[in-house]
Coordinates of C-alpha atoms in Angstrom, one line a residue:
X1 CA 8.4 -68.6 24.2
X2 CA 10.8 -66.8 21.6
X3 CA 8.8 -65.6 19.5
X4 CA 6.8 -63.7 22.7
X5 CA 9.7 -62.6 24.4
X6 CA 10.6 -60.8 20.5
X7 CA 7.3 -59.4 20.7
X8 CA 7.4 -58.5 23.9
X9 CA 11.2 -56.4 23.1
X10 CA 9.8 -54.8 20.0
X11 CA 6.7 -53.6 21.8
X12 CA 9.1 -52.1 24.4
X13 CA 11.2 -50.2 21.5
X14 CA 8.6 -48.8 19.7
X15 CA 7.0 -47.5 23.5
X16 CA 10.2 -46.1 23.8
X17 CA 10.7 -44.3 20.5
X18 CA 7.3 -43.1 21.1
X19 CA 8.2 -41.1 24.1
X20 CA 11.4 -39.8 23.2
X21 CA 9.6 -38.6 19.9
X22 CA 7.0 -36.9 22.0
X23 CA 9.9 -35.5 24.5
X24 CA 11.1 -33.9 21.5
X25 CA 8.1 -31.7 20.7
X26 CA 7.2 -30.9 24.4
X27 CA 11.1 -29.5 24.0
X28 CA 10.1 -26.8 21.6
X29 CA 7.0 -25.7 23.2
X30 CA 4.9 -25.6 20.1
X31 CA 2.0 -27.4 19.7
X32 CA 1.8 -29.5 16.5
X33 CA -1.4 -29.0 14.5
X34 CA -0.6 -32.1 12.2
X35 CA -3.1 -34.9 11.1
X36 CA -3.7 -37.1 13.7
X37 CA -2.5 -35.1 16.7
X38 CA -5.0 -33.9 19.3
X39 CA -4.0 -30.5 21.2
X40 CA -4.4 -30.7 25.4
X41 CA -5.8 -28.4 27.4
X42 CA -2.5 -26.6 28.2
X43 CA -1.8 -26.2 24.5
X44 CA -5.0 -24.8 23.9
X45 CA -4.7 -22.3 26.7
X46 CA -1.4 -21.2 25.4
X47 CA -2.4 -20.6 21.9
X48 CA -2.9 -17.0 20.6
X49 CA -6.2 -16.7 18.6
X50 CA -5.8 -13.2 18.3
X51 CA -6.7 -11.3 15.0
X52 CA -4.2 -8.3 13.0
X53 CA -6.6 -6.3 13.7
X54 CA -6.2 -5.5 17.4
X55 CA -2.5 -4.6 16.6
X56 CA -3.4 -1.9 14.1
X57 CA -4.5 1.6 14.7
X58 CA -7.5 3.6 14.6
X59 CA -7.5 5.1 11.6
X60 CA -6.4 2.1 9.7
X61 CA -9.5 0.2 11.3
X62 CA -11.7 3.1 10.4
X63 CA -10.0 2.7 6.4
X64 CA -11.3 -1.3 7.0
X65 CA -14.9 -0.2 8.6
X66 CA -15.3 1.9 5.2
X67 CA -15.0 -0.8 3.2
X68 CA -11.7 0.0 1.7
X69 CA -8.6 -2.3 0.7
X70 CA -5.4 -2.8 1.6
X71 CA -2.9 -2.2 -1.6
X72 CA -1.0 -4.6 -0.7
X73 CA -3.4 -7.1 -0.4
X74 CA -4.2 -7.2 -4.2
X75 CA -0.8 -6.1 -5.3
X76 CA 1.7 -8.1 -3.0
X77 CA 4.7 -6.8 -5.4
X78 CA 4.5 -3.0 -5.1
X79 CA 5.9 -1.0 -2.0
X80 CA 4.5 1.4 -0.2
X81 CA 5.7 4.9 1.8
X82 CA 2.9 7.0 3.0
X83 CA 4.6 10.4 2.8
X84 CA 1.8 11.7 5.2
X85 CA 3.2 9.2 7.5
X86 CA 6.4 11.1 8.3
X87 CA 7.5 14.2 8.2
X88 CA 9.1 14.1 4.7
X89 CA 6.5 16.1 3.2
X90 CA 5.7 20.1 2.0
X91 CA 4.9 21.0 5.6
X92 CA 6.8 18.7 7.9
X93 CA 3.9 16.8 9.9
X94 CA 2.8 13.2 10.1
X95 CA -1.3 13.1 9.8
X96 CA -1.1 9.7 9.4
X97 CA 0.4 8.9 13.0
X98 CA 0.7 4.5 12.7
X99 CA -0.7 3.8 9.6
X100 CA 1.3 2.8 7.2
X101 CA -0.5 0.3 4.6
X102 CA -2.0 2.5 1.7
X103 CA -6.2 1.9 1.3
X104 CA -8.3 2.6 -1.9
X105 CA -11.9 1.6 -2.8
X106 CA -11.5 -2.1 -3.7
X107 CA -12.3 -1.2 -7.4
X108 CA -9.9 1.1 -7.7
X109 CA -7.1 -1.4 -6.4
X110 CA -8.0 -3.7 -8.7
X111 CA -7.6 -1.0 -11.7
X112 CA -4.4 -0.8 -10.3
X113 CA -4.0 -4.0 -10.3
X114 CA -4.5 -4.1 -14.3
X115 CA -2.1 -1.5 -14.4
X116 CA 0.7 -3.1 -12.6
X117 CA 0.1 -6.3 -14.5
X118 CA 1.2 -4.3 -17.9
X119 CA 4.3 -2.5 -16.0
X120 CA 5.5 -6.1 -15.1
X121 CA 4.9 -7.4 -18.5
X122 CA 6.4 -4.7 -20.0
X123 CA 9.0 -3.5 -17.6
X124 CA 9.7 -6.7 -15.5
X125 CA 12.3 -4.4 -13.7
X126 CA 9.9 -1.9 -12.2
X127 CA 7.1 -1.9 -9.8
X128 CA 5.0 0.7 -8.0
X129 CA 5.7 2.9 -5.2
X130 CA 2.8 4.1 -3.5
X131 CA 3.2 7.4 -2.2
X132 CA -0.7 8.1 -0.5
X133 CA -4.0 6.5 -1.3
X134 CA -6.9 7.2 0.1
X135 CA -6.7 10.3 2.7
X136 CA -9.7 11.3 5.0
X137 CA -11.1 14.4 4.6
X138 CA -9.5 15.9 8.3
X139 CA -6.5 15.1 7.0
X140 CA -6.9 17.2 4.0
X141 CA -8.0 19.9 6.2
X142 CA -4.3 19.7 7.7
X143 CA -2.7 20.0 4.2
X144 CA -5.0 22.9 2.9
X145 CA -4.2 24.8 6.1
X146 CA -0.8 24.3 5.4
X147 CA -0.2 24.8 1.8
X148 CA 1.8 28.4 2.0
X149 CA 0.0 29.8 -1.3
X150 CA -2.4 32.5 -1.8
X151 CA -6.4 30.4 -1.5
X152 CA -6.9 31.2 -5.3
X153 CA -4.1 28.9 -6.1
X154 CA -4.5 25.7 -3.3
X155 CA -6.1 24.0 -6.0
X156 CA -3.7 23.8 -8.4
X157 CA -2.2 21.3 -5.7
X158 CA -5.0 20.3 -2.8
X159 CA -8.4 20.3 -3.3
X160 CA -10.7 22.6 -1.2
X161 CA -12.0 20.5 2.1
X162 CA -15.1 21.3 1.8
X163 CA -15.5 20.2 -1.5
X164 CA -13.4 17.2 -1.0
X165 CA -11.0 15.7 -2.9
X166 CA -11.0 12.6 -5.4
X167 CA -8.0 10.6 -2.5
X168 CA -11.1 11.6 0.0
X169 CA -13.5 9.4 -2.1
X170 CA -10.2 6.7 -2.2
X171 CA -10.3 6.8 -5.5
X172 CA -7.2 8.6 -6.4
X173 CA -3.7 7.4 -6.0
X174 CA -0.1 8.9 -6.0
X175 CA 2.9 7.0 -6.8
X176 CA 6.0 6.7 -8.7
X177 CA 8.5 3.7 -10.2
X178 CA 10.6 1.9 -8.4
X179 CA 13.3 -0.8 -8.5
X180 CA 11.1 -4.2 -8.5
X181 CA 14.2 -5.6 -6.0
X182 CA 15.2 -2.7 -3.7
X183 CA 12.1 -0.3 -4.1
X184 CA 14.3 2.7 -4.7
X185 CA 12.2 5.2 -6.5
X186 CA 13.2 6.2 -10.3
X187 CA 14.6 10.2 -10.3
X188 CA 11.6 11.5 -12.3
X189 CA 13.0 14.9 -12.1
X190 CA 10.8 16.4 -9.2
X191 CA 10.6 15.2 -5.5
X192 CA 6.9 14.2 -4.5
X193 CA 5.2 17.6 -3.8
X194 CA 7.2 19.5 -5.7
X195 CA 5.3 22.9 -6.5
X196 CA 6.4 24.1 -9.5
X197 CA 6.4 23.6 -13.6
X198 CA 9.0 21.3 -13.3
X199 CA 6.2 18.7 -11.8
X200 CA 3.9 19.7 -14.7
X201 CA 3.2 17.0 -17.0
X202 CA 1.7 19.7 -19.4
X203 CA 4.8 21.9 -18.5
X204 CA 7.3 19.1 -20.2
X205 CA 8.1 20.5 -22.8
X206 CA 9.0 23.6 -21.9
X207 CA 10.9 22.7 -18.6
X208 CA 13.1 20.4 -21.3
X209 CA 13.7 23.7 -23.0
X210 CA 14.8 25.5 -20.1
X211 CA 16.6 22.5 -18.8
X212 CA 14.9 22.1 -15.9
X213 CA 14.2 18.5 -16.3
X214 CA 15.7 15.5 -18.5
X215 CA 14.8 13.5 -21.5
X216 CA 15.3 10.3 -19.3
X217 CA 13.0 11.8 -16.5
X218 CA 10.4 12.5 -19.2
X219 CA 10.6 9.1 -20.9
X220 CA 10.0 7.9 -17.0
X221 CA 7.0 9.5 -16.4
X222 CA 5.3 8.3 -19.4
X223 CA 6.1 4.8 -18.9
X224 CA 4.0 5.6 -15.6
X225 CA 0.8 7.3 -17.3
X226 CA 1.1 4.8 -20.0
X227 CA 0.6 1.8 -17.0
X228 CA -1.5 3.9 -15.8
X229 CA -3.8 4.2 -18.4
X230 CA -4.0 0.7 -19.7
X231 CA -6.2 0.4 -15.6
X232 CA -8.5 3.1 -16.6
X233 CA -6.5 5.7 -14.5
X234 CA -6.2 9.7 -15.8
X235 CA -3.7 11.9 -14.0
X236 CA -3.5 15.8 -14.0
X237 CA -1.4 18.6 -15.3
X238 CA 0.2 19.7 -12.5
X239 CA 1.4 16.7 -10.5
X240 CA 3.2 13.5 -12.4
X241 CA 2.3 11.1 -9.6
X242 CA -1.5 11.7 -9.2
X243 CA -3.8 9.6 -10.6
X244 CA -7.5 9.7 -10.7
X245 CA -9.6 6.1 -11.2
X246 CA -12.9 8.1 -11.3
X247 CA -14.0 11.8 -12.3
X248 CA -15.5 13.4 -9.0
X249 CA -19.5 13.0 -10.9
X250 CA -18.6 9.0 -10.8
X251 CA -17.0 9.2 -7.6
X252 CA -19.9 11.0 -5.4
X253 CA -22.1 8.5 -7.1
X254 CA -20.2 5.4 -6.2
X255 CA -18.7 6.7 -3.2
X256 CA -18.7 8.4 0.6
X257 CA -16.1 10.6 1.8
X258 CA -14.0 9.2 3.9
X259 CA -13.7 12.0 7.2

């Protein structure tokens, strides 16, 4: 008769302990998805099974649709500030409205990805801060009707719209250095979109003449082509923070324009 009332009081305490355990989680009005535990209906009704992609806009689902990556998908450890994404640019306007994840052709992040791996090994201090990736050809419309220099010259600085440009393929990418903690960008002795010889990488030497730009600004930038160029990338004479993972004749072949 003892031994079933002791029975009887344990079964009662653990029924209890039960319950108050189970009180518990009803209290914070999440449902646990643990091993053994079985969701009701009202926990199923209140779950959101939405995806990320009905938060994001338009253009950035168009970028997806193309096939293209997020950066930041392959490269967790740069940061990114779309400069066409505000208005701190040459001509004042954001084109890129919400987006603000940079896209490239997923080859061309992972060449970037190669190239990062060598700044970290190398520079443990730096990272990458992307400054545009890949940009539709509309949107390059925008800057060339923008660009306040006379047609023969555009060039030099944004490609013709009709011929397209190699960040219309996503294929090309601008960036700088940055802090690997705060993401503050290294003074390489030009703002981005500077238009002039002092953002010449084949002007260097000259502009240290003149004194336009610094030893320490140069010895920046070509810790930047050298990452750059253990991925494959090339960059161009006129602008130290473009860089080119294809020539256009490999590009077209590979690649659509992105409109």
């Amino acid at each position: 008769m003892k031994k079933a009332l002791w029975v009887l009081c344990v079964g009662l305490l653990l029924l209890k302990c039960q319950q108050k355990s189970h009180d518990s989680e009803e209290e914070t009005d999440l449902p646990r998805l643990e091993e053994g535990y079985f969701l009701d209906e009202d926990d199923r009704e209140n779950l959101d099974f939405s995806t990320t992609t009905d938060t994001i806009g338009e253009l950035e689902k168009s970028l997806i649709n193309a096939g293209l990556v997020n950066i930041k998908e392959v490269i967790p450890g740069i940061f990114v500030e779309l400069k066409y994404s505000s208005t701190d640019n040459f001509f004042g306007q954001d084109v890129y409205e919400d987006l603000e994840n940079a896209y490239l052709q997923p080859q061309v992040a992972e060449k970037l990805k190669v190239s990062y791996d060598w700044l970290k090994k190398n520079h443990p201090d730096l990272t990458f801060l992307i400054y545009d990736g890949v940009r539709p050809r509309r949107v390059q419309q925008i800057l060339w009707d923008n660009l306040d220099k006379p047609d023969s010259l555009k060039p030099l600085y944004v490609a013709d719209p009709k011929r397209g440009s190699l960040h219309n393929y996503g294929v090309a990418v601008d960036l700088t250095l940055a802090d690997a903690e705060t993401g503050e960008p290294l003074d390489l002795g030009t703002s981005y979109d500077y238009f002039g010889y002092p953002a010449y990488p084949d002007r260097e030497d000259q502009m240290l003449r003149e004194g336009k730009i610094t030893k320490a600004h140069v010895e920046g930038r070509k810790i930047l082509r050298e990452a750059m160029r253990r991925g494959g990338f090339s960059g161009i004479g006129s602008e130290w923070w473009h860089f080119d993972a294809f020539s256009r004749r490999e590009a077209s072949e590979k690649f659509n324009i992105v409109e």
